[in-house]
Short mmCIF file of C-alpha atoms and ligand atoms in Angstrom, two decimals:
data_model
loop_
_atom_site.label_atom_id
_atom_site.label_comp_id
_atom_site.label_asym_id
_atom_site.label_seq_id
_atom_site.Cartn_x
_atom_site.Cartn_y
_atom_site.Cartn_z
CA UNK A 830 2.64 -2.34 46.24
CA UNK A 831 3.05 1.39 45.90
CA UNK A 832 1.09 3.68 43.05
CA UNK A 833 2.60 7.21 44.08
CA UNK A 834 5.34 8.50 41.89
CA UNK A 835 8.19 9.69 43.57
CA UNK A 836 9.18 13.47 44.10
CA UNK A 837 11.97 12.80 41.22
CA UNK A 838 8.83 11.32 38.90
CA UNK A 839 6.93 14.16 39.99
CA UNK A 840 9.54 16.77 38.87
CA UNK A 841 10.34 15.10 35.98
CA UNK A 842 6.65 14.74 35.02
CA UNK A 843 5.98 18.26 35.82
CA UNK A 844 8.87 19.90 33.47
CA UNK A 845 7.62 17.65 30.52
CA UNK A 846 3.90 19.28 31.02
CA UNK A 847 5.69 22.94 31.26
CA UNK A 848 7.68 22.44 28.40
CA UNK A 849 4.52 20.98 26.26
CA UNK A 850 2.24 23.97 27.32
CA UNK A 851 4.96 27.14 26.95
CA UNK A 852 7.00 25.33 23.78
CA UNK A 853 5.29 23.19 22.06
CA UNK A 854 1.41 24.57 22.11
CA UNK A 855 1.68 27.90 20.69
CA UNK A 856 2.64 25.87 16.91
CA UNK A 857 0.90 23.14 17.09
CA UNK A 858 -1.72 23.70 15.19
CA UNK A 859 0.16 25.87 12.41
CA UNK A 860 2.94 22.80 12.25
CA UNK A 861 0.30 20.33 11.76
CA UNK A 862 -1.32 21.91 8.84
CA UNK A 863 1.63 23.08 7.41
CA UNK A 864 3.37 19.59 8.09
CA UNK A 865 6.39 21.18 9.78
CA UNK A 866 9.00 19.37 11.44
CA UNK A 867 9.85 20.89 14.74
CA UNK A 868 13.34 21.23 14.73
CA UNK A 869 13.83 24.05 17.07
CA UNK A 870 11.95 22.19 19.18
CA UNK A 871 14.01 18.78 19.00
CA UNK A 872 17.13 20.93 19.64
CA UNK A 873 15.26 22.27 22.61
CA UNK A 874 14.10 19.00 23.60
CA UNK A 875 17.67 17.68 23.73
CA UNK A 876 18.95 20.41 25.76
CA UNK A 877 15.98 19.43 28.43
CA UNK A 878 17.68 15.75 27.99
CA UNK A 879 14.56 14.03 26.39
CA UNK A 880 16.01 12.74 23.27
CA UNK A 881 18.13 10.54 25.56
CA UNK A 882 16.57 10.42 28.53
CA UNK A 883 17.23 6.21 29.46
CA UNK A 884 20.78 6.62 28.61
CA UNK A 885 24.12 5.70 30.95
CA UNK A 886 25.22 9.49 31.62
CA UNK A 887 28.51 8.14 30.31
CA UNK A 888 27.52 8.42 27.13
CA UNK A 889 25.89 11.80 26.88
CA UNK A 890 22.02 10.79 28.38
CA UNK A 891 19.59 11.43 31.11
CA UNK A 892 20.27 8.09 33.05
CA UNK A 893 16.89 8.50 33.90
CA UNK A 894 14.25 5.05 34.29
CA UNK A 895 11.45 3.66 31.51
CA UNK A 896 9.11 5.42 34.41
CA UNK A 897 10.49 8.85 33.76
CA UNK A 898 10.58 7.85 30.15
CA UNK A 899 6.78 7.09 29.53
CA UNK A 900 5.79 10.12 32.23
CA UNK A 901 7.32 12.52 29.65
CA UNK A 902 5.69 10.64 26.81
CA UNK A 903 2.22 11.00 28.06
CA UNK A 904 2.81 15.02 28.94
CA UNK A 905 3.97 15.60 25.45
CA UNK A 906 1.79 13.53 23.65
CA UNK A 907 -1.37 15.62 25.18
CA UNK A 908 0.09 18.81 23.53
CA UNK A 909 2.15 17.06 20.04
CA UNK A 910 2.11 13.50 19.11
CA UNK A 911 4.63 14.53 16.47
CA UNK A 912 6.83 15.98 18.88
CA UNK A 913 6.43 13.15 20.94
CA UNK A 914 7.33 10.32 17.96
CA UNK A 915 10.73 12.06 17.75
CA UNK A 916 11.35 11.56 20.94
CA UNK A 917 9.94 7.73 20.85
CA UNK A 918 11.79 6.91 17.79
CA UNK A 919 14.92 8.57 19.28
CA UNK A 920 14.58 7.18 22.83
CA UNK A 921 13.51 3.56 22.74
CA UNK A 922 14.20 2.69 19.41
CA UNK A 923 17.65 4.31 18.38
CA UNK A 924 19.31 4.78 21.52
CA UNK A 925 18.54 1.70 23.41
CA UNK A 926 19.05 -0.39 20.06
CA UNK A 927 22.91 0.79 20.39
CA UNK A 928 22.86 1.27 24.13
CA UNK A 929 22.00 -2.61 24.47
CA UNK A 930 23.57 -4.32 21.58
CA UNK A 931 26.01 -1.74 20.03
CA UNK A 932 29.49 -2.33 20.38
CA UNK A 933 31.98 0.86 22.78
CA UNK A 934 33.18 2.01 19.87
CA UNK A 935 30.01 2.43 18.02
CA UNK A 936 28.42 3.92 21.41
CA UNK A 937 31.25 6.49 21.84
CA UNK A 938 30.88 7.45 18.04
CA UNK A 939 26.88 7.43 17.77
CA UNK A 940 25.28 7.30 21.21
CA UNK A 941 26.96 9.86 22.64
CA UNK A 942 25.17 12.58 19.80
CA UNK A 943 22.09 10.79 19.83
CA UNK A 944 21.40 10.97 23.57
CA UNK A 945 22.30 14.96 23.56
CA UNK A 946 20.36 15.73 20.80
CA UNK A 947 23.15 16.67 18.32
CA UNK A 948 22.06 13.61 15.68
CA UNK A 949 18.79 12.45 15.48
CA UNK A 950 18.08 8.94 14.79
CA UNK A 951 15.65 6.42 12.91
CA UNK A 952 14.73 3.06 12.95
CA UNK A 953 14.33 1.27 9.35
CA UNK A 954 12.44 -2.09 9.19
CA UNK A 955 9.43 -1.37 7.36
CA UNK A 956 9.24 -2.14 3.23
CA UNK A 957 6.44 -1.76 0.45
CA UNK A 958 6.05 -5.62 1.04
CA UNK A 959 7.22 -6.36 4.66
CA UNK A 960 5.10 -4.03 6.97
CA UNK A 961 3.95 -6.49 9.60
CA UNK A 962 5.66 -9.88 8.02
CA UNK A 963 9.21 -8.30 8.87
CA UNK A 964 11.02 -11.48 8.31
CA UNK A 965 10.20 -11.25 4.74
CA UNK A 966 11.95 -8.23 4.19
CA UNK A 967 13.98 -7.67 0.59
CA UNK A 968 16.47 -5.47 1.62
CA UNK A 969 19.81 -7.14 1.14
CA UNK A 970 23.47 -6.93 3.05
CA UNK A 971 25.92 -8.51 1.18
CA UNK A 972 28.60 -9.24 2.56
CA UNK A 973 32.09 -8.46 0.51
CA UNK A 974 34.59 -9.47 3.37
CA UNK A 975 35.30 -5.31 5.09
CA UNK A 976 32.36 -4.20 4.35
CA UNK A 977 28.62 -4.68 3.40
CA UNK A 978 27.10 -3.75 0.08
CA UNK A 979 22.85 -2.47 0.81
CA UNK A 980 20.64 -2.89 -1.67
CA UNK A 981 16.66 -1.67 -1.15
CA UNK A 982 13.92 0.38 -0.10
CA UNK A 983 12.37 0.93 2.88
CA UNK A 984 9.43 2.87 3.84
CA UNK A 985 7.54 5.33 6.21
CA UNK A 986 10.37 5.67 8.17
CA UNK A 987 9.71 8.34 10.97
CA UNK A 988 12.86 11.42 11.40
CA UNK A 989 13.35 10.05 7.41
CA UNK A 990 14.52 13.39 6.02
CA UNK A 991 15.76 14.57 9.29
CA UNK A 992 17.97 12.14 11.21
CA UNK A 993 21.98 11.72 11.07
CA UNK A 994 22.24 8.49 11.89
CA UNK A 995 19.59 5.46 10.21
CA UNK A 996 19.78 1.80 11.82
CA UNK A 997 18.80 -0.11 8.92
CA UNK A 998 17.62 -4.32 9.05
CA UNK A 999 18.74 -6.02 6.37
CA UNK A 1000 18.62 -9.38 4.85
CA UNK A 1001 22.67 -11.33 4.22
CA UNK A 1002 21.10 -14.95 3.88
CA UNK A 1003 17.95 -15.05 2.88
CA UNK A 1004 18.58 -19.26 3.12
CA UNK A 1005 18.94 -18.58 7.26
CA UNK A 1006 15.16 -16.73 7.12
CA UNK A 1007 15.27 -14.60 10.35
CA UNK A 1008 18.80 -15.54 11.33
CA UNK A 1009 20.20 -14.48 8.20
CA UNK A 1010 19.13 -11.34 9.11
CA UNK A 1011 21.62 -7.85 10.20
CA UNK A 1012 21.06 -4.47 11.58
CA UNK A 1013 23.79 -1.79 10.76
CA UNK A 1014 24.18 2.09 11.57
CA UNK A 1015 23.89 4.08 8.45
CA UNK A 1016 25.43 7.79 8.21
CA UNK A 1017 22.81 9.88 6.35
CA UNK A 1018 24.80 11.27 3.11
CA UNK A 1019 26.43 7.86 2.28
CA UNK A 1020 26.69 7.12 -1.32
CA UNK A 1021 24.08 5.37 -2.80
CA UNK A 1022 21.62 6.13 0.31
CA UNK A 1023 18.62 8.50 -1.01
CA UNK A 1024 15.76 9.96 0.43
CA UNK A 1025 12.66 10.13 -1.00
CA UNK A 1026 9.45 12.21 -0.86
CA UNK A 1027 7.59 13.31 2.59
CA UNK A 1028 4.47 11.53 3.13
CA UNK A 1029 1.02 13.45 3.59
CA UNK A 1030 -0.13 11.95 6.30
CA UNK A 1031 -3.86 11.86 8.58
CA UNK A 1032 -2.03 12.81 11.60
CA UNK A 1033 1.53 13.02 13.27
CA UNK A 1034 1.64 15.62 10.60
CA UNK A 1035 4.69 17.46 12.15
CA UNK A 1036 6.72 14.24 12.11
CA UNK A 1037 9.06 13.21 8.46
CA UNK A 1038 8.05 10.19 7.43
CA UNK A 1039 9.67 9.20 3.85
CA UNK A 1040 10.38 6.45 1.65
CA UNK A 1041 14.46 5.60 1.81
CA UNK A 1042 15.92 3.91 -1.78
CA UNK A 1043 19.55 1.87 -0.88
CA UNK A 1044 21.55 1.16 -4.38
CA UNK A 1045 24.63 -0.19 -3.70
CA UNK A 1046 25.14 1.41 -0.29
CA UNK A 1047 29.00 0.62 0.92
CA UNK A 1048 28.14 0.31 4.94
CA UNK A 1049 31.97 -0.45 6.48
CA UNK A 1050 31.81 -4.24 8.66
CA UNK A 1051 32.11 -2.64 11.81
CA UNK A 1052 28.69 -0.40 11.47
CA UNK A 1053 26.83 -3.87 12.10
CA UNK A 1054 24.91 -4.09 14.78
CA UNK A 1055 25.99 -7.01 16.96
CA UNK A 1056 26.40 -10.53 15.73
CA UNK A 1057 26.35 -11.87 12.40
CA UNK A 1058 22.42 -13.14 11.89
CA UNK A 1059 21.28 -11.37 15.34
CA UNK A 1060 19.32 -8.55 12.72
CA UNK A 1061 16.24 -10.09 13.81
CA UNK A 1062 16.02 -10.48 16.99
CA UNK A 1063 17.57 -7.23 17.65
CA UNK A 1064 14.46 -5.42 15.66
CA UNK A 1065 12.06 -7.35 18.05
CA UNK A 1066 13.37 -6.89 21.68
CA UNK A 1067 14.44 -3.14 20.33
CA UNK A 1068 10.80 -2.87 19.02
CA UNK A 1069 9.16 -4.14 22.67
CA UNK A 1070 10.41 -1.29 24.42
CA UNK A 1071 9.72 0.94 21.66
CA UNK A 1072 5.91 -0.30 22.44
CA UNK A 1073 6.04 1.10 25.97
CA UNK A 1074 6.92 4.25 24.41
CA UNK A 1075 3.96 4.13 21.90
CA UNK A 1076 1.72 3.14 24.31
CA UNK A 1077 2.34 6.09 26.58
CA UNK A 1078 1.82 8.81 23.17
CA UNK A 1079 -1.20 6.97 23.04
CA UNK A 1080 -2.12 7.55 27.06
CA UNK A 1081 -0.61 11.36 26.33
CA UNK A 1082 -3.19 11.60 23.13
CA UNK A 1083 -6.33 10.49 25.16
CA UNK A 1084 -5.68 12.28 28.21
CA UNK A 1085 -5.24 15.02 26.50
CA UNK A 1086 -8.59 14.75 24.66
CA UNK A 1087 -10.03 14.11 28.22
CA UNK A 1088 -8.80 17.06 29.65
CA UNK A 1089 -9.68 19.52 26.92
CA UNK A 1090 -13.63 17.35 26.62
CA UNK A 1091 -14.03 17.80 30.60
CA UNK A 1092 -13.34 21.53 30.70
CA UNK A 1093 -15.29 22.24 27.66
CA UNK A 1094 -18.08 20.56 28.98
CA UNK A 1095 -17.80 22.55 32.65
CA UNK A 1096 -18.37 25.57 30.87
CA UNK A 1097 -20.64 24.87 27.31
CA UNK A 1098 -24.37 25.59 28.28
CA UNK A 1099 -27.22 23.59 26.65
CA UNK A 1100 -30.63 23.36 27.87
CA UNK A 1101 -29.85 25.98 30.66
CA UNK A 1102 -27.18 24.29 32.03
CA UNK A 1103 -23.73 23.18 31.68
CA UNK A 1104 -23.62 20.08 29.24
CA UNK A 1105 -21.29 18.19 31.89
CA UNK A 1106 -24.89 17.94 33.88
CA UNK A 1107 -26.15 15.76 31.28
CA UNK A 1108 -26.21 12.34 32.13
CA UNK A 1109 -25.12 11.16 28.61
CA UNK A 1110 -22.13 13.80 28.26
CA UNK A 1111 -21.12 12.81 32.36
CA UNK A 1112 -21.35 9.06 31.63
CA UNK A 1113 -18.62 9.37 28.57
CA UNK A 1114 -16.41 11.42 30.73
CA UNK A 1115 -16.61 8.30 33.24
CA UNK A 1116 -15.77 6.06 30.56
CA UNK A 1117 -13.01 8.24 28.96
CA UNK A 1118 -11.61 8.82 32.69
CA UNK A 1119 -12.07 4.78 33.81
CA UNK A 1120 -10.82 3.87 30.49
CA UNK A 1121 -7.69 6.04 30.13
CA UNK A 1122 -6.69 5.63 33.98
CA UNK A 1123 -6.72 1.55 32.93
CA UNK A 1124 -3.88 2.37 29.93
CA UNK A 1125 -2.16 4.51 32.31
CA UNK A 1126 -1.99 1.31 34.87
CA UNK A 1127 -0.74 -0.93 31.76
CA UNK A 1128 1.69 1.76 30.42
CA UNK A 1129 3.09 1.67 34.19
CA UNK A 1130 3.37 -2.16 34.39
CA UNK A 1131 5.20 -2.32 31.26
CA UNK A 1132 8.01 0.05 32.46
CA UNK A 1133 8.05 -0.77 35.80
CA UNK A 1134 8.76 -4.87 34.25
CA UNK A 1135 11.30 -3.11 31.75
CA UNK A 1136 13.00 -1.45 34.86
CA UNK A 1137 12.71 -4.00 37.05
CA UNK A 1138 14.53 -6.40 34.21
CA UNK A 1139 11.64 -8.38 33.65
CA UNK A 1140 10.72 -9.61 30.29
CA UNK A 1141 8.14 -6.78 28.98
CA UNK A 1142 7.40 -8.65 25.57
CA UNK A 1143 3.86 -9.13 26.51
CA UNK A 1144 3.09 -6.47 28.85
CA UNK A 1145 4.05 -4.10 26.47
CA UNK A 1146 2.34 -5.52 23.39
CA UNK A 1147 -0.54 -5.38 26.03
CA UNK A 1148 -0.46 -1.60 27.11
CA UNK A 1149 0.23 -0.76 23.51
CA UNK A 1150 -3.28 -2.76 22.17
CA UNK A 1151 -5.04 -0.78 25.32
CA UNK A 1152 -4.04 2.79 25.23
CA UNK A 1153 -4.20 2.75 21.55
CA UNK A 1154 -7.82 1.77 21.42
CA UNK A 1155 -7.89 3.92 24.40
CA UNK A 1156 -6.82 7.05 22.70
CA UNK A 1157 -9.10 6.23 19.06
CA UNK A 1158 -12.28 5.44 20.90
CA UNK A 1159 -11.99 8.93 23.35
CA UNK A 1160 -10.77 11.18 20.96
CA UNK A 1161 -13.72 10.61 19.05
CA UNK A 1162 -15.85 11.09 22.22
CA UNK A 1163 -13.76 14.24 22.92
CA UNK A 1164 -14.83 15.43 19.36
CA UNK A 1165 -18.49 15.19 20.21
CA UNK A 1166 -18.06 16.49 23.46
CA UNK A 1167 -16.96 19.73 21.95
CA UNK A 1168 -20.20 19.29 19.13
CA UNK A 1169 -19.41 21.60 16.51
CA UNK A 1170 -16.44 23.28 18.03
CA UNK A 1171 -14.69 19.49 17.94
CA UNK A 1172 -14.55 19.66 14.03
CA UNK A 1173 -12.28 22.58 13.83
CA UNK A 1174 -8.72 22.87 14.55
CA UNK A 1175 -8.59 25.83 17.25
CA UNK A 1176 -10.20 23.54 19.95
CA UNK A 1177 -7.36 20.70 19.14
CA UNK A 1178 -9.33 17.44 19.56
CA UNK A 1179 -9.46 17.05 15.89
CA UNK A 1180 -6.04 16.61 15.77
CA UNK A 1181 -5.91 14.33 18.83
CA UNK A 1182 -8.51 12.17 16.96
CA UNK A 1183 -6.26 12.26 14.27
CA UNK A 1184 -2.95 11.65 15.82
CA UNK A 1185 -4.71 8.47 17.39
CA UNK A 1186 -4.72 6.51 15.04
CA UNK A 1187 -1.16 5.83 13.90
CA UNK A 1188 -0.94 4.53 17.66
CA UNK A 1189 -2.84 1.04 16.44
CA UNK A 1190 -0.18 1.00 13.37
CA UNK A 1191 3.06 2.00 14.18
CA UNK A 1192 5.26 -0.61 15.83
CA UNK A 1193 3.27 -3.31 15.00
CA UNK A 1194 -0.40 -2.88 14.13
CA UNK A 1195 -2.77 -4.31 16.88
CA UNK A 1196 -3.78 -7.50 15.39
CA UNK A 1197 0.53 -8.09 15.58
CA UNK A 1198 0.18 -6.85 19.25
CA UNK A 1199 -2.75 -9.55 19.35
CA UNK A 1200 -0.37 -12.23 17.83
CA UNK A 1201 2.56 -11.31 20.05
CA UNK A 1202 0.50 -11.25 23.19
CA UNK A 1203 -1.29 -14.89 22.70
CA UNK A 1204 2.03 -16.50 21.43
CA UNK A 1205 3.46 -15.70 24.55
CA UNK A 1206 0.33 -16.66 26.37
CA UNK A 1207 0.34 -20.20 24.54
CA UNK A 1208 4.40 -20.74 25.34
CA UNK A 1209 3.46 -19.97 28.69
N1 CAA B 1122 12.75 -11.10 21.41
C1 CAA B 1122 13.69 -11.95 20.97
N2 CAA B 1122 13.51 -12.75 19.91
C2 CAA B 1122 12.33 -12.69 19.26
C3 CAA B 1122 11.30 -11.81 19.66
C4 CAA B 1122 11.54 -10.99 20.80
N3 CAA B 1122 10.64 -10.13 21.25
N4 CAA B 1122 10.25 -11.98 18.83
C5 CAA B 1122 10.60 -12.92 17.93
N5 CAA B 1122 11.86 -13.34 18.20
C6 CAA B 1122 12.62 -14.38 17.52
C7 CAA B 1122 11.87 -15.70 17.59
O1 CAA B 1122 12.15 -16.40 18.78
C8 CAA B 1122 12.36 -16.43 16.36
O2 CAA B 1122 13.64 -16.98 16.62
P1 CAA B 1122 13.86 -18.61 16.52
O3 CAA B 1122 13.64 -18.94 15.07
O4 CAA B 1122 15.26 -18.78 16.98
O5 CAA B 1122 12.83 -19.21 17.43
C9 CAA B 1122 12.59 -15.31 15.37
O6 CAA B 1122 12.71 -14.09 16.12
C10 CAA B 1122 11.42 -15.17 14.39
O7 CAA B 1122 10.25 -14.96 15.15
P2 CAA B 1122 8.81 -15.41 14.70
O8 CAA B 1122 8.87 -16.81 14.18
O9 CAA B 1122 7.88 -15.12 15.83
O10 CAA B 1122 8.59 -14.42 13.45
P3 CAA B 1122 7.28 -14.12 12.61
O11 CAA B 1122 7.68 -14.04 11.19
O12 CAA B 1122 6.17 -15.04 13.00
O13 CAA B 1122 6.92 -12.61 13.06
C11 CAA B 1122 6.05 -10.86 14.45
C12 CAA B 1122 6.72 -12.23 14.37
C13 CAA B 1122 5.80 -10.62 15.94
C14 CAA B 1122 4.74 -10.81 13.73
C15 CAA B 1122 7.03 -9.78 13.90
O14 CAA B 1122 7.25 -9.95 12.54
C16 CAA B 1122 6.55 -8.35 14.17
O15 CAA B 1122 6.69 -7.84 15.27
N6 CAA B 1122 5.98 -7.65 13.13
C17 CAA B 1122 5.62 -6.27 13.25
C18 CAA B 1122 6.75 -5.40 12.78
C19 CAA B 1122 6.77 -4.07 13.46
O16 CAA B 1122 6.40 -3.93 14.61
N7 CAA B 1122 7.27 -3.07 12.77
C20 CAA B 1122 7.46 -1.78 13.34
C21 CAA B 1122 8.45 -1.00 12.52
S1 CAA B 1122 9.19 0.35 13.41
C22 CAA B 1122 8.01 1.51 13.56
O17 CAA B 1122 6.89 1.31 13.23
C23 CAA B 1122 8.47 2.81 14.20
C24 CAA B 1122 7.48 3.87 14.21
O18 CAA B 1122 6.47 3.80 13.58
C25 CAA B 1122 7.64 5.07 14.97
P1 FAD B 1123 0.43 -4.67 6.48
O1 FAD B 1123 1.45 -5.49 7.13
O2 FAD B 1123 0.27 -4.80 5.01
O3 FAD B 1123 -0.97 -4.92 7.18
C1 FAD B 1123 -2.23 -4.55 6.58
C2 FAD B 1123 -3.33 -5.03 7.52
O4 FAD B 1123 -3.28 -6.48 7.62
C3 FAD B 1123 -3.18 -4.51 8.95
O5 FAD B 1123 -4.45 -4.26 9.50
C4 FAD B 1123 -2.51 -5.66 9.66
O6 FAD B 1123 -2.75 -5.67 11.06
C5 FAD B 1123 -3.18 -6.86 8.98
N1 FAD B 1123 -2.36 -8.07 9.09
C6 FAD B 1123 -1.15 -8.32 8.52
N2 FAD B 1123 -0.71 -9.54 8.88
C7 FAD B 1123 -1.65 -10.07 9.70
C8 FAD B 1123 -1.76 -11.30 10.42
N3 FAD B 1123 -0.82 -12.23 10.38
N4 FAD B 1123 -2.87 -11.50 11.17
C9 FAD B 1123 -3.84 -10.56 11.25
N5 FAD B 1123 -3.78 -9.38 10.60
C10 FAD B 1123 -2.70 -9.14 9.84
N6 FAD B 1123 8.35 1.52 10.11
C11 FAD B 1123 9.69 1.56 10.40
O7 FAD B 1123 10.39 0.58 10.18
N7 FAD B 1123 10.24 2.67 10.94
C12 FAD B 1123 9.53 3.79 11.20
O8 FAD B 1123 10.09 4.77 11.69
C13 FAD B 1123 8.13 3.79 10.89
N8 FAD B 1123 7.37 4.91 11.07
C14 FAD B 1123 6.09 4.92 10.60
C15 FAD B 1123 5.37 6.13 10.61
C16 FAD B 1123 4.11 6.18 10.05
C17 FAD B 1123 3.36 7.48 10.02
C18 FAD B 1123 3.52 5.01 9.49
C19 FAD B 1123 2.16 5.05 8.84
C20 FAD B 1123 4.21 3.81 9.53
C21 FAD B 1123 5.50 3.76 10.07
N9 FAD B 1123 6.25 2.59 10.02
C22 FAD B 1123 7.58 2.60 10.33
C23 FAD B 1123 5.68 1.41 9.40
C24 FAD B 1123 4.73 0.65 10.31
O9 FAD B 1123 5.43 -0.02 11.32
C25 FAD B 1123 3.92 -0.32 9.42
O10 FAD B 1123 3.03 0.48 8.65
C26 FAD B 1123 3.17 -1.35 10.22
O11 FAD B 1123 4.07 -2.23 10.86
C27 FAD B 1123 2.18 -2.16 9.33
O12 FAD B 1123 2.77 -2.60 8.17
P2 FAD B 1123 2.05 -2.36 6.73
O13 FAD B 1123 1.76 -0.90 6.66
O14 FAD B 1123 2.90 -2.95 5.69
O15 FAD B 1123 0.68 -3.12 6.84
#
């Protein structure tokens, strides 16, 4: 068993914490209150091949492993958890949803922009009243022989106002339950397909999350997503590696916190000396440290299984559940660390605390983490 990175991991890791602290820091805060997507950014992003950095280099991406994928995760998500959703969303969701179960022709006509950055993607399962019971979704896909007709809404969908390219779950037989299910690529701009308005949101504030209305959408046959009735399934093994990627914004958002607690506390003086010399404020800086290196270890497993071909159902519901509690509990311990100073923006751990919590919602809340993680315990 080895726990050093390589010198590629290294690298890799290393340009993904230069580019958060020269690009994405100096905004941060101003993007955040404004709620300002970062598109300069994204572009930037996909020049630095993040937006498609697990992809075959045939088609356009980094060719890169889920290692290299959750190592510039975490260095982003210190700096800009709405930076780093982008690239989540993008990465494990979009990408490897077409990479793994598209068909050539819809790789060499979708993939290949995704993975460079020129389209960005999003990933629509969520409804008003199928959040967490996704097989109850209302959204239909009728089929009229060429093509599909879309009727719907779906909601807080992430890159909502801003992608190109949507890959949309939607119901053809409701009588089949989960295999009557489909997943097709829809072209932002089709007839029919309307966006609604930009959520105000707690936190991941610089990410577009809308509401998306389908009436009568015309999506051509050979925009589905593998075969007919395989909607389902596709949303759930797509989703399980889009839970490694969650999990690591959620190591990125505590370690962050960490970092900015531990060096506020080496040089804040209370009591005539630095508050890092109280027992109380040293003890939660053991914790936060114990604690986050723990998600780190899960986060780790769950790529290394993904990369290794290994089923990462479980171990990536698993490092989800961790680092997200991880990142909620110590970014409110990073807040009090910094006393006062913690509950204004300059000093950034109020936004950490913020951006935490969508980690225990997004993806799957973590009561579905809990149910995904004892099923497969139980079938076990
Ligand atoms: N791989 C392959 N197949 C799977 C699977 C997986 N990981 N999980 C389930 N399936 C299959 C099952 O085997 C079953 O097939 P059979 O009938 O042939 O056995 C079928 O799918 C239905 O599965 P379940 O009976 O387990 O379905 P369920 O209704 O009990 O729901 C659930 C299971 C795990 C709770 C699921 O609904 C779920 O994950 N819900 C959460 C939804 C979610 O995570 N949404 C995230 C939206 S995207 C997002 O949030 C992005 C973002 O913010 C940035
Ligand atoms: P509900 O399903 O209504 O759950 C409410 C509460 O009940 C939760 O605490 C839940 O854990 C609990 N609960 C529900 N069922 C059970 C059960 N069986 N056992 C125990 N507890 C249960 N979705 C997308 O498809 N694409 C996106 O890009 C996307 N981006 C998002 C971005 C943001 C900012 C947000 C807020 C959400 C996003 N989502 C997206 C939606 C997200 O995945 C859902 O909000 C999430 O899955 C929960 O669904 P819900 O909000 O309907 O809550």
């Amino acid at each position: 068993m080895d726990f050093s990175l390589s010198e590629e991991h290294i690298m890799i890791r290393d340009a993904a914490r230069d580019f958060a602290k020269t690009e994405l820091l100096p905004g941060v805060i101003e993007r955040d209150n404004k709620q300002e997507f970062p598109q300069e950014l994204v572009k930037k992003m996909g020049d630095l091949g993040f937006l498609g950095i697990m992809v075959d280099p045939k088609y356009g991406g980094s060719g890169m492993d889920a290692i290299s994928y959750v190592l510039i995760m975490e260095e982003l998500s210190k700096i800009d958890a709405s930076a780093s959703v982008i690239v989540s969303v993008n990465n494990s969701l979009v990408c490897y949803g077409l990479e793994a179960y598209g068909n050539e022709e819809q790789k060499q006509k979708y993939l290949t922009k995704l993975a460079t950055g020129e389209f960005v993607g999003a990933f629509c399962l969520s409804e008003p009243e199928a959040g967490s019971d996704a097989t109850s979704q209302r959204t239909t896909a009728i089929d009229k022989g060429d093509h599909y007709i879309l009727n719907g809404t779906k909601n807080w969908i992430t890159n909502g106002g801003r992608a190109d390219v949507y890959l949309v779950i939607a119901q053809t037989d409701r009588d089949k339950g989960s295999h009557g299910i489909n997943a097709f690529i829809v072209e932002k701009g089709t007839k029919g397909f309307d966006i609604g308005p930009k959520e105000d949101k707690l936190g991941i504030r610089g990410s577009d999350t809308h509401t998306l209305q389908f009436n009568d959408v015309k999506v051509p046959k050979e925009n589905r997503i593998g075969a007919n009735g395989s909607g389902f399934r596709f949303a759930m093994k797509t989703l399980s590696g889009g839970r490694i990627g969650i999990a690591a914004q959620a190591l990125g958002i505590a370690s962050g916190a960490y970092e900015l607690a531990l060096k506020y506390s080496k040089e804040r003086k209370a009591f005539g000396t630095e508050i890092c010399n109280h027992q109380a404020i040293a003890f939660k800086l053991a914790d936060m440290y114990t604690d986050i290196e723990a998600a780190r270890m899960m986060v780790m497993k769950a790529a290394w299984d993904k990369d290794q071909g290994i089923n990462y159902d479980k171990s990536s519901a698993m490092a989800k559940l961790y680092a997200s509690k991880v990142a909620m509990e110590h970014t409110v311990e990073a807040v009090q660390i910094h006393g006062g100073n913690g509950f204004v923006k300059e000093y950034h751990v109020e936004r950490l605390m913020r951006d935490a919590k969508i980690t225990q919602i997004y993806e799957g809340t973590s009561e579905i983490q809990k149910i995904v993680i004892s099923r497969s315990l139980i079938k076990e």
